[in-house]
Coordinates of C-alpha atoms in Angstrom, one line a residue:
M13 CA 0.5 5.8 -22.6
I14 CA -1.7 3.0 -21.4
S15 CA -1.2 1.1 -24.7
I16 CA 2.6 1.2 -24.1
F17 CA 2.3 -0.3 -20.6
K18 CA -0.3 -2.9 -21.6
V19 CA 2.5 -4.8 -23.2
F20 CA 5.1 -6.6 -21.1
N21 CA 8.3 -4.9 -22.4
P22 CA 11.4 -4.5 -20.2
L23 CA 12.0 -1.1 -21.8
N24 CA 9.0 0.1 -20.0
V25 CA 11.2 0.4 -16.9
L26 CA 12.9 3.4 -18.5
W27 CA 9.5 5.0 -19.4
L28 CA 8.4 4.3 -15.8
A29 CA 11.4 6.2 -14.4
I30 CA 10.8 9.1 -16.7
L31 CA 7.2 9.3 -15.8
M32 CA 8.0 9.2 -12.1
F33 CA 10.2 12.2 -12.5
I34 CA 7.5 14.1 -14.5
L35 CA 4.9 13.3 -11.9
R36 CA 7.1 14.7 -9.1
I37 CA 8.5 17.8 -10.9
G38 CA 5.9 20.1 -9.4
Y39 CA 6.8 19.0 -5.9
I40 CA 10.5 19.2 -6.5
A41 CA 10.1 22.8 -7.7
H42 CA 8.4 23.7 -4.3
V43 CA 10.2 21.3 -2.0
P44 CA 10.3 22.6 1.6
D45 CA 13.5 23.6 3.3
K46 CA 13.3 20.7 5.7
L47 CA 11.7 17.3 5.5
E48 CA 11.4 15.0 8.4
F49 CA 11.7 11.2 7.9
T50 CA 10.7 8.9 10.7
F51 CA 10.6 5.2 10.0
V52 CA 9.9 3.7 13.4
E53 CA 7.3 4.4 16.0
P54 CA 8.4 6.4 19.1
F55 CA 8.1 3.3 21.3
A56 CA 10.8 1.6 19.1
R57 CA 13.1 4.6 18.9
L58 CA 15.7 2.8 21.1
L59 CA 16.2 0.4 18.3
V60 CA 17.7 3.2 16.2
P61 CA 20.0 5.0 18.7
V62 CA 21.1 7.7 16.3
S63 CA 19.6 10.9 15.0
Y64 CA 18.3 10.2 11.5
E65 CA 15.2 12.4 11.1
Y66 CA 16.9 15.0 9.1
A67 CA 19.8 12.9 7.7
F68 CA 18.6 13.6 4.1
S69 CA 18.4 16.9 2.4
P70 CA 14.9 17.6 0.9
T71 CA 16.1 16.8 -2.6
A72 CA 17.8 13.6 -1.4
N73 CA 14.6 12.7 0.5
V74 CA 12.5 13.0 -2.6
F75 CA 15.0 11.1 -4.7
W76 CA 15.3 8.1 -2.4
A77 CA 11.5 8.1 -2.0
G78 CA 11.3 7.8 -5.8
V79 CA 13.8 5.0 -5.8
L80 CA 11.7 3.1 -3.3
V81 CA 8.5 3.7 -5.3
L82 CA 10.2 2.4 -8.4
A83 CA 11.4 -0.7 -6.6
Q84 CA 8.0 -1.3 -5.1
A85 CA 6.3 -0.8 -8.5
L86 CA 8.4 -3.5 -10.1
L87 CA 7.8 -5.9 -7.2
L88 CA 4.1 -5.3 -7.4
N89 CA 4.2 -5.8 -11.2
Y90 CA 6.0 -9.2 -10.6
L91 CA 3.4 -10.2 -8.0
V92 CA 0.5 -9.5 -10.3
N93 CA 2.0 -11.3 -13.3
H94 CA 3.2 -14.2 -11.1
F95 CA -0.3 -14.9 -9.9
N96 CA -1.8 -14.0 -13.3
L97 CA -4.4 -11.6 -11.7
L98 CA -4.9 -9.7 -15.0
G99 CA -5.0 -12.6 -17.4
R100 CA -1.8 -11.7 -19.2
P101 CA 1.7 -10.3 -18.6
T102 CA 1.7 -6.5 -18.4
F103 CA 3.4 -3.5 -17.0
L104 CA 0.2 -1.7 -16.0
P105 CA 0.5 -2.4 -12.2
S106 CA 3.8 -0.6 -12.0
L107 CA 2.5 2.3 -14.0
M108 CA -0.6 2.6 -11.8
Y109 CA 1.5 2.4 -8.6
V110 CA 3.9 5.1 -9.7
T111 CA 0.9 7.3 -10.6
L112 CA -1.0 6.7 -7.4
T113 CA 2.1 7.4 -5.2
A114 CA 2.2 10.9 -6.8
L115 CA -1.3 12.0 -5.9
F116 CA -0.4 14.1 -2.9
A117 CA 2.8 15.8 -1.7
P118 CA 3.1 13.6 1.5
F119 CA 3.2 10.6 -0.8
M120 CA 6.3 11.7 -2.5
V121 CA 8.7 11.8 0.5
L122 CA 10.2 9.2 2.7
S123 CA 7.8 8.0 5.3
A124 CA 6.9 5.0 7.4
P125 CA 3.9 4.0 5.3
L126 CA 6.0 4.1 2.2
I127 CA 8.5 1.7 3.9
C128 CA 5.6 -0.5 4.9
N129 CA 4.4 -1.0 1.3
F130 CA 7.4 -3.4 0.9
L131 CA 5.8 -5.4 3.7
V132 CA 2.3 -5.2 2.1
I133 CA 3.7 -6.7 -1.2
W134 CA 5.6 -9.3 0.8
M135 CA 2.4 -10.2 2.7
L136 CA 0.4 -10.5 -0.6
F137 CA 3.0 -13.0 -1.9
K138 CA 2.4 -15.1 1.2
L139 CA -1.4 -14.7 1.4
F140 CA -2.0 -15.5 -2.3
S141 CA 0.0 -18.7 -1.8
F142 CA -2.7 -20.0 0.7
Y143 CA -4.8 -21.1 -2.3
K144 CA -2.5 -23.9 -3.4
S145 CA -1.1 -24.7 0.0
D146 CA -2.1 -27.9 1.8
D147 CA -0.7 -26.6 5.2
A148 CA -0.7 -22.8 5.7
K149 CA 0.5 -22.8 9.3
S150 CA 4.1 -21.9 8.6
T151 CA 3.0 -19.2 6.1
A152 CA 0.5 -17.7 8.5
Y153 CA 3.3 -17.6 11.1
D154 CA 5.5 -15.8 8.7
V155 CA 2.8 -13.3 7.9
G156 CA 2.2 -12.7 11.6
M157 CA 5.8 -11.7 12.0
I158 CA 5.6 -9.4 9.0
V159 CA 2.6 -7.6 10.5
A160 CA 4.5 -7.3 13.8
I161 CA 7.5 -5.7 12.0
G162 CA 5.2 -3.4 10.2
S163 CA 3.6 -2.4 13.5
I164 CA 7.0 -1.4 14.9
I165 CA 7.6 0.8 11.8
Y166 CA 4.0 2.2 11.7
L167 CA 1.5 1.3 14.3
P168 CA -1.7 1.4 12.2
Y169 CA -0.2 -1.5 10.2
I170 CA -1.3 -3.7 13.1
F171 CA -4.8 -3.8 11.6
L172 CA -3.5 -5.7 8.6
F173 CA -3.3 -8.7 10.9
L174 CA -7.0 -9.1 10.1
S175 CA -6.0 -9.8 6.5
I176 CA -4.4 -13.1 7.6
W177 CA -7.6 -14.4 9.0
I178 CA -9.7 -13.1 6.1
A179 CA -7.2 -14.7 3.7
L180 CA -7.6 -18.0 5.5
I181 CA -11.4 -17.7 5.3
V182 CA -11.3 -16.8 1.6
F183 CA -8.7 -19.4 0.5
K184 CA -8.8 -22.2 2.9
P185 CA -11.2 -24.5 4.9
F186 CA -11.2 -23.7 8.6
N187 CA -8.2 -25.0 10.6
W188 CA -7.8 -23.4 14.0
R189 CA -4.1 -24.2 14.0
E190 CA -3.5 -21.9 11.0
W191 CA -5.5 -19.1 12.7
V192 CA -3.4 -19.5 15.9
S193 CA -0.1 -19.6 13.9
G194 CA -0.6 -16.0 12.8
I195 CA -1.0 -14.9 16.4
L196 CA 2.1 -16.8 17.4
G197 CA 4.1 -15.2 14.6
Y198 CA 3.1 -11.7 15.8
L199 CA 3.8 -12.5 19.4
T200 CA 7.3 -13.9 18.6
I201 CA 8.5 -10.5 17.4
F202 CA 7.0 -8.7 20.4
F203 CA 8.4 -11.2 22.8
F204 CA 11.9 -10.3 21.7
F205 CA 10.8 -6.6 21.8
A206 CA 9.6 -7.1 25.4
V207 CA 13.1 -8.6 26.2
F208 CA 14.6 -5.5 24.7
Y209 CA 12.4 -3.3 26.9
Y210 CA 13.4 -5.3 29.9
L211 CA 17.1 -5.0 29.2
N212 CA 16.7 -1.2 28.9
N213 CA 14.6 -1.1 32.2
R214 CA 11.5 0.1 30.4
L215 CA 9.3 -3.0 30.8
G216 CA 6.7 -1.0 32.8
G217 CA 5.9 1.0 29.7
F218 CA 5.6 -2.0 27.4
S219 CA 1.8 -2.2 27.6
H220 CA 1.5 1.5 26.6
I221 CA 2.5 0.5 23.0
W222 CA -1.0 -0.4 22.1
A223 CA -2.7 2.5 24.0
P224 CA -3.5 4.3 20.7
L225 CA -5.6 1.4 19.6
G226 CA -8.3 2.6 22.0
S227 CA -8.7 5.9 20.2
K228 CA -12.2 6.7 19.1
F229 CA -13.0 7.0 15.4
P230 CA -13.1 10.7 14.6
N231 CA -16.4 12.3 14.0
R232 CA -14.8 15.0 11.8
I233 CA -11.5 15.8 10.1
N234 CA -10.6 19.3 9.1
I235 CA -9.3 19.3 5.6
N236 CA -9.2 21.7 2.6
Y237 CA -11.5 20.0 0.1
Y238 CA -10.1 21.9 -2.8
N239 CA -6.8 20.0 -2.4
Y240 CA -8.7 16.7 -2.9
L241 CA -10.2 17.5 -6.3
V242 CA -7.5 15.4 -7.7
L243 CA -9.4 12.4 -6.4
I244 CA -12.3 13.0 -8.9
P245 CA -10.6 11.0 -11.8
V246 CA -9.4 8.4 -9.2
L247 CA -13.0 7.8 -8.0
L248 CA -14.2 7.7 -11.6
I249 CA -11.6 5.0 -12.5
L250 CA -12.6 3.0 -9.3
V251 CA -16.2 3.1 -10.3
L252 CA -15.4 1.9 -13.8
Y253 CA -13.2 -0.9 -12.3
F254 CA -16.1 -2.2 -10.2
F255 CA -18.3 -2.3 -13.3
K256 CA -15.6 -4.2 -15.3
L257 CA -15.1 -6.6 -12.4
Q258 CA -18.8 -7.3 -12.1
Q259 CA -18.9 -8.0 -15.9
N260 CA -16.0 -10.4 -15.8
Y261 CA -16.2 -11.7 -12.3
Y262 CA -17.5 -15.2 -13.0
K263 CA -15.3 -15.5 -16.2
S264 CA -12.2 -15.4 -14.0
Y265 CA -10.4 -18.3 -12.3
V266 CA -11.5 -19.0 -8.7
Q267 CA -8.1 -18.0 -7.4
V268 CA -8.3 -14.6 -9.2
R269 CA -11.7 -13.9 -7.8
K270 CA -10.6 -14.7 -4.3
S271 CA -7.5 -12.6 -4.7
F272 CA -9.5 -9.6 -5.6
Q273 CA -11.7 -10.1 -2.6
L274 CA -8.7 -10.1 -0.4
L275 CA -7.3 -7.0 -2.1
F276 CA -10.5 -5.2 -1.5
V277 CA -10.4 -6.1 2.2
I278 CA -6.8 -4.8 2.5
F279 CA -7.9 -1.6 0.7
L280 CA -10.6 -1.1 3.3
I281 CA -8.3 -1.8 6.2
G282 CA -5.8 0.6 4.9
S283 CA -8.4 3.3 4.4
L284 CA -10.0 3.0 7.8
S285 CA -7.0 2.5 10.1
F286 CA -5.7 6.1 10.0
Y287 CA -7.5 7.3 13.1
I288 CA -5.1 5.8 15.8
K289 CA -2.4 8.3 14.9
A290 CA -2.5 11.5 16.9
E291 CA -2.2 13.7 13.8
F292 CA -4.0 13.1 10.6
N293 CA -1.5 12.7 7.8
L294 CA -2.2 11.9 4.2
N295 CA 0.8 9.6 3.8
H296 CA -1.1 6.9 5.8
F297 CA -3.2 6.3 2.6
L298 CA -0.1 5.0 0.9
L299 CA -1.1 1.7 2.4
C300 CA -4.0 1.7 0.0
A301 CA -1.8 2.3 -3.1
V302 CA -0.9 -1.4 -3.6
P303 CA -4.5 -2.8 -3.9
A304 CA -5.7 0.4 -5.7
A305 CA -2.9 0.0 -8.3
V306 CA -4.2 -3.5 -9.1
F307 CA -7.8 -2.3 -9.3
F308 CA -6.7 0.4 -11.8
S309 CA -4.7 -2.1 -13.8
Y310 CA -7.7 -4.4 -14.0
Y311 CA -9.9 -1.7 -15.5
F312 CA -7.3 -0.4 -18.0
I313 CA -6.3 -3.9 -19.2
N314 CA -10.0 -4.8 -19.8
A315 CA -11.1 -1.4 -21.2
N316 CA -11.9 -1.6 -24.9
V317 CA -12.5 2.0 -26.0
K318 CA -8.9 3.4 -26.5
W319 CA -9.7 7.1 -26.7
M320 CA -11.7 6.8 -23.5
Y321 CA -9.2 5.0 -21.3
E322 CA -6.3 7.0 -22.7
S323 CA -8.1 10.3 -22.1
L324 CA -9.1 9.2 -18.6
Y325 CA -5.5 8.4 -17.7
L326 CA -4.3 11.7 -19.3
L327 CA -6.9 13.5 -17.1
L328 CA -5.4 11.8 -14.0
L329 CA -1.9 12.9 -15.0
I330 CA -2.9 16.4 -15.7
S331 CA -4.8 16.6 -12.4
I332 CA -1.8 15.4 -10.4
I333 CA 0.6 17.9 -12.0
Y334 CA -1.8 20.8 -11.8
F335 CA -2.6 20.3 -8.1
Q336 CA 1.1 20.1 -7.3
F337 CA 1.5 23.7 -8.6
N338 CA -1.9 24.9 -7.2
T339 CA -2.5 23.9 -3.6
F340 CA -5.2 26.6 -2.9

């Protein structure tokens, strides 16, 4: 499987669609009777003045989620090849993204974090362009607006604002105007949002939008650890990725090294920003799928022992399908 996707062949799109169906077949067989889909935060509900939460049947919900995942996989693949992050054209990023978005049942349905992954990919196009940009003020402003839009869809996305400043540190010499541009971009969207609140006589509650940001980081989360055994091959691949990256780090171009630093920061932000939501939901970690897919791709494209990397990926596939049918 890995050998097929290592080559940049347009026919891999067909294999990708087939694999996506196979990875979701266990969930489709046990799909719940009702699936709720909410793609804006409660404070932005007035922007969508119709009832849409159960507009899709469960089967349609899973189908459209798969369509979005496939589109995002192809966009991510284009991003990685455009900036030459893996050293050669390949279809591995799309394969890894489709695989990672099937790890858990909440990943396979329509959700706000899934929608936000379009914004994550869009942001990465902008942030990676800092490296060759003489003046990044307009780009930082654009990314600030993207983060604001993402915050309206899914509030924890607000933490990705930090990635703008970190990207400026990584890619550019310090320029305070560029740092302020990101803030202005974010404030622009929420200025118009405040006007919308005012026109609907709700301006008094505008400041409550950010109240969840004051939530304390939880000391404990109640989860069934048996359901997370699927992460064992994921963690193993991540460890192997870090070893490969360490071996080849100084052999890579400066832009590639800096890009992987930024991806790691985004991965950490996505991992740690779950706590401001009242209820812990696994679909939050879809925000980590984009950088994780690039990490996985880096390992597999640089792995030399075929039986080992093919077996490792096969183990991951089997684990995903097995735990879809066995939820303990």
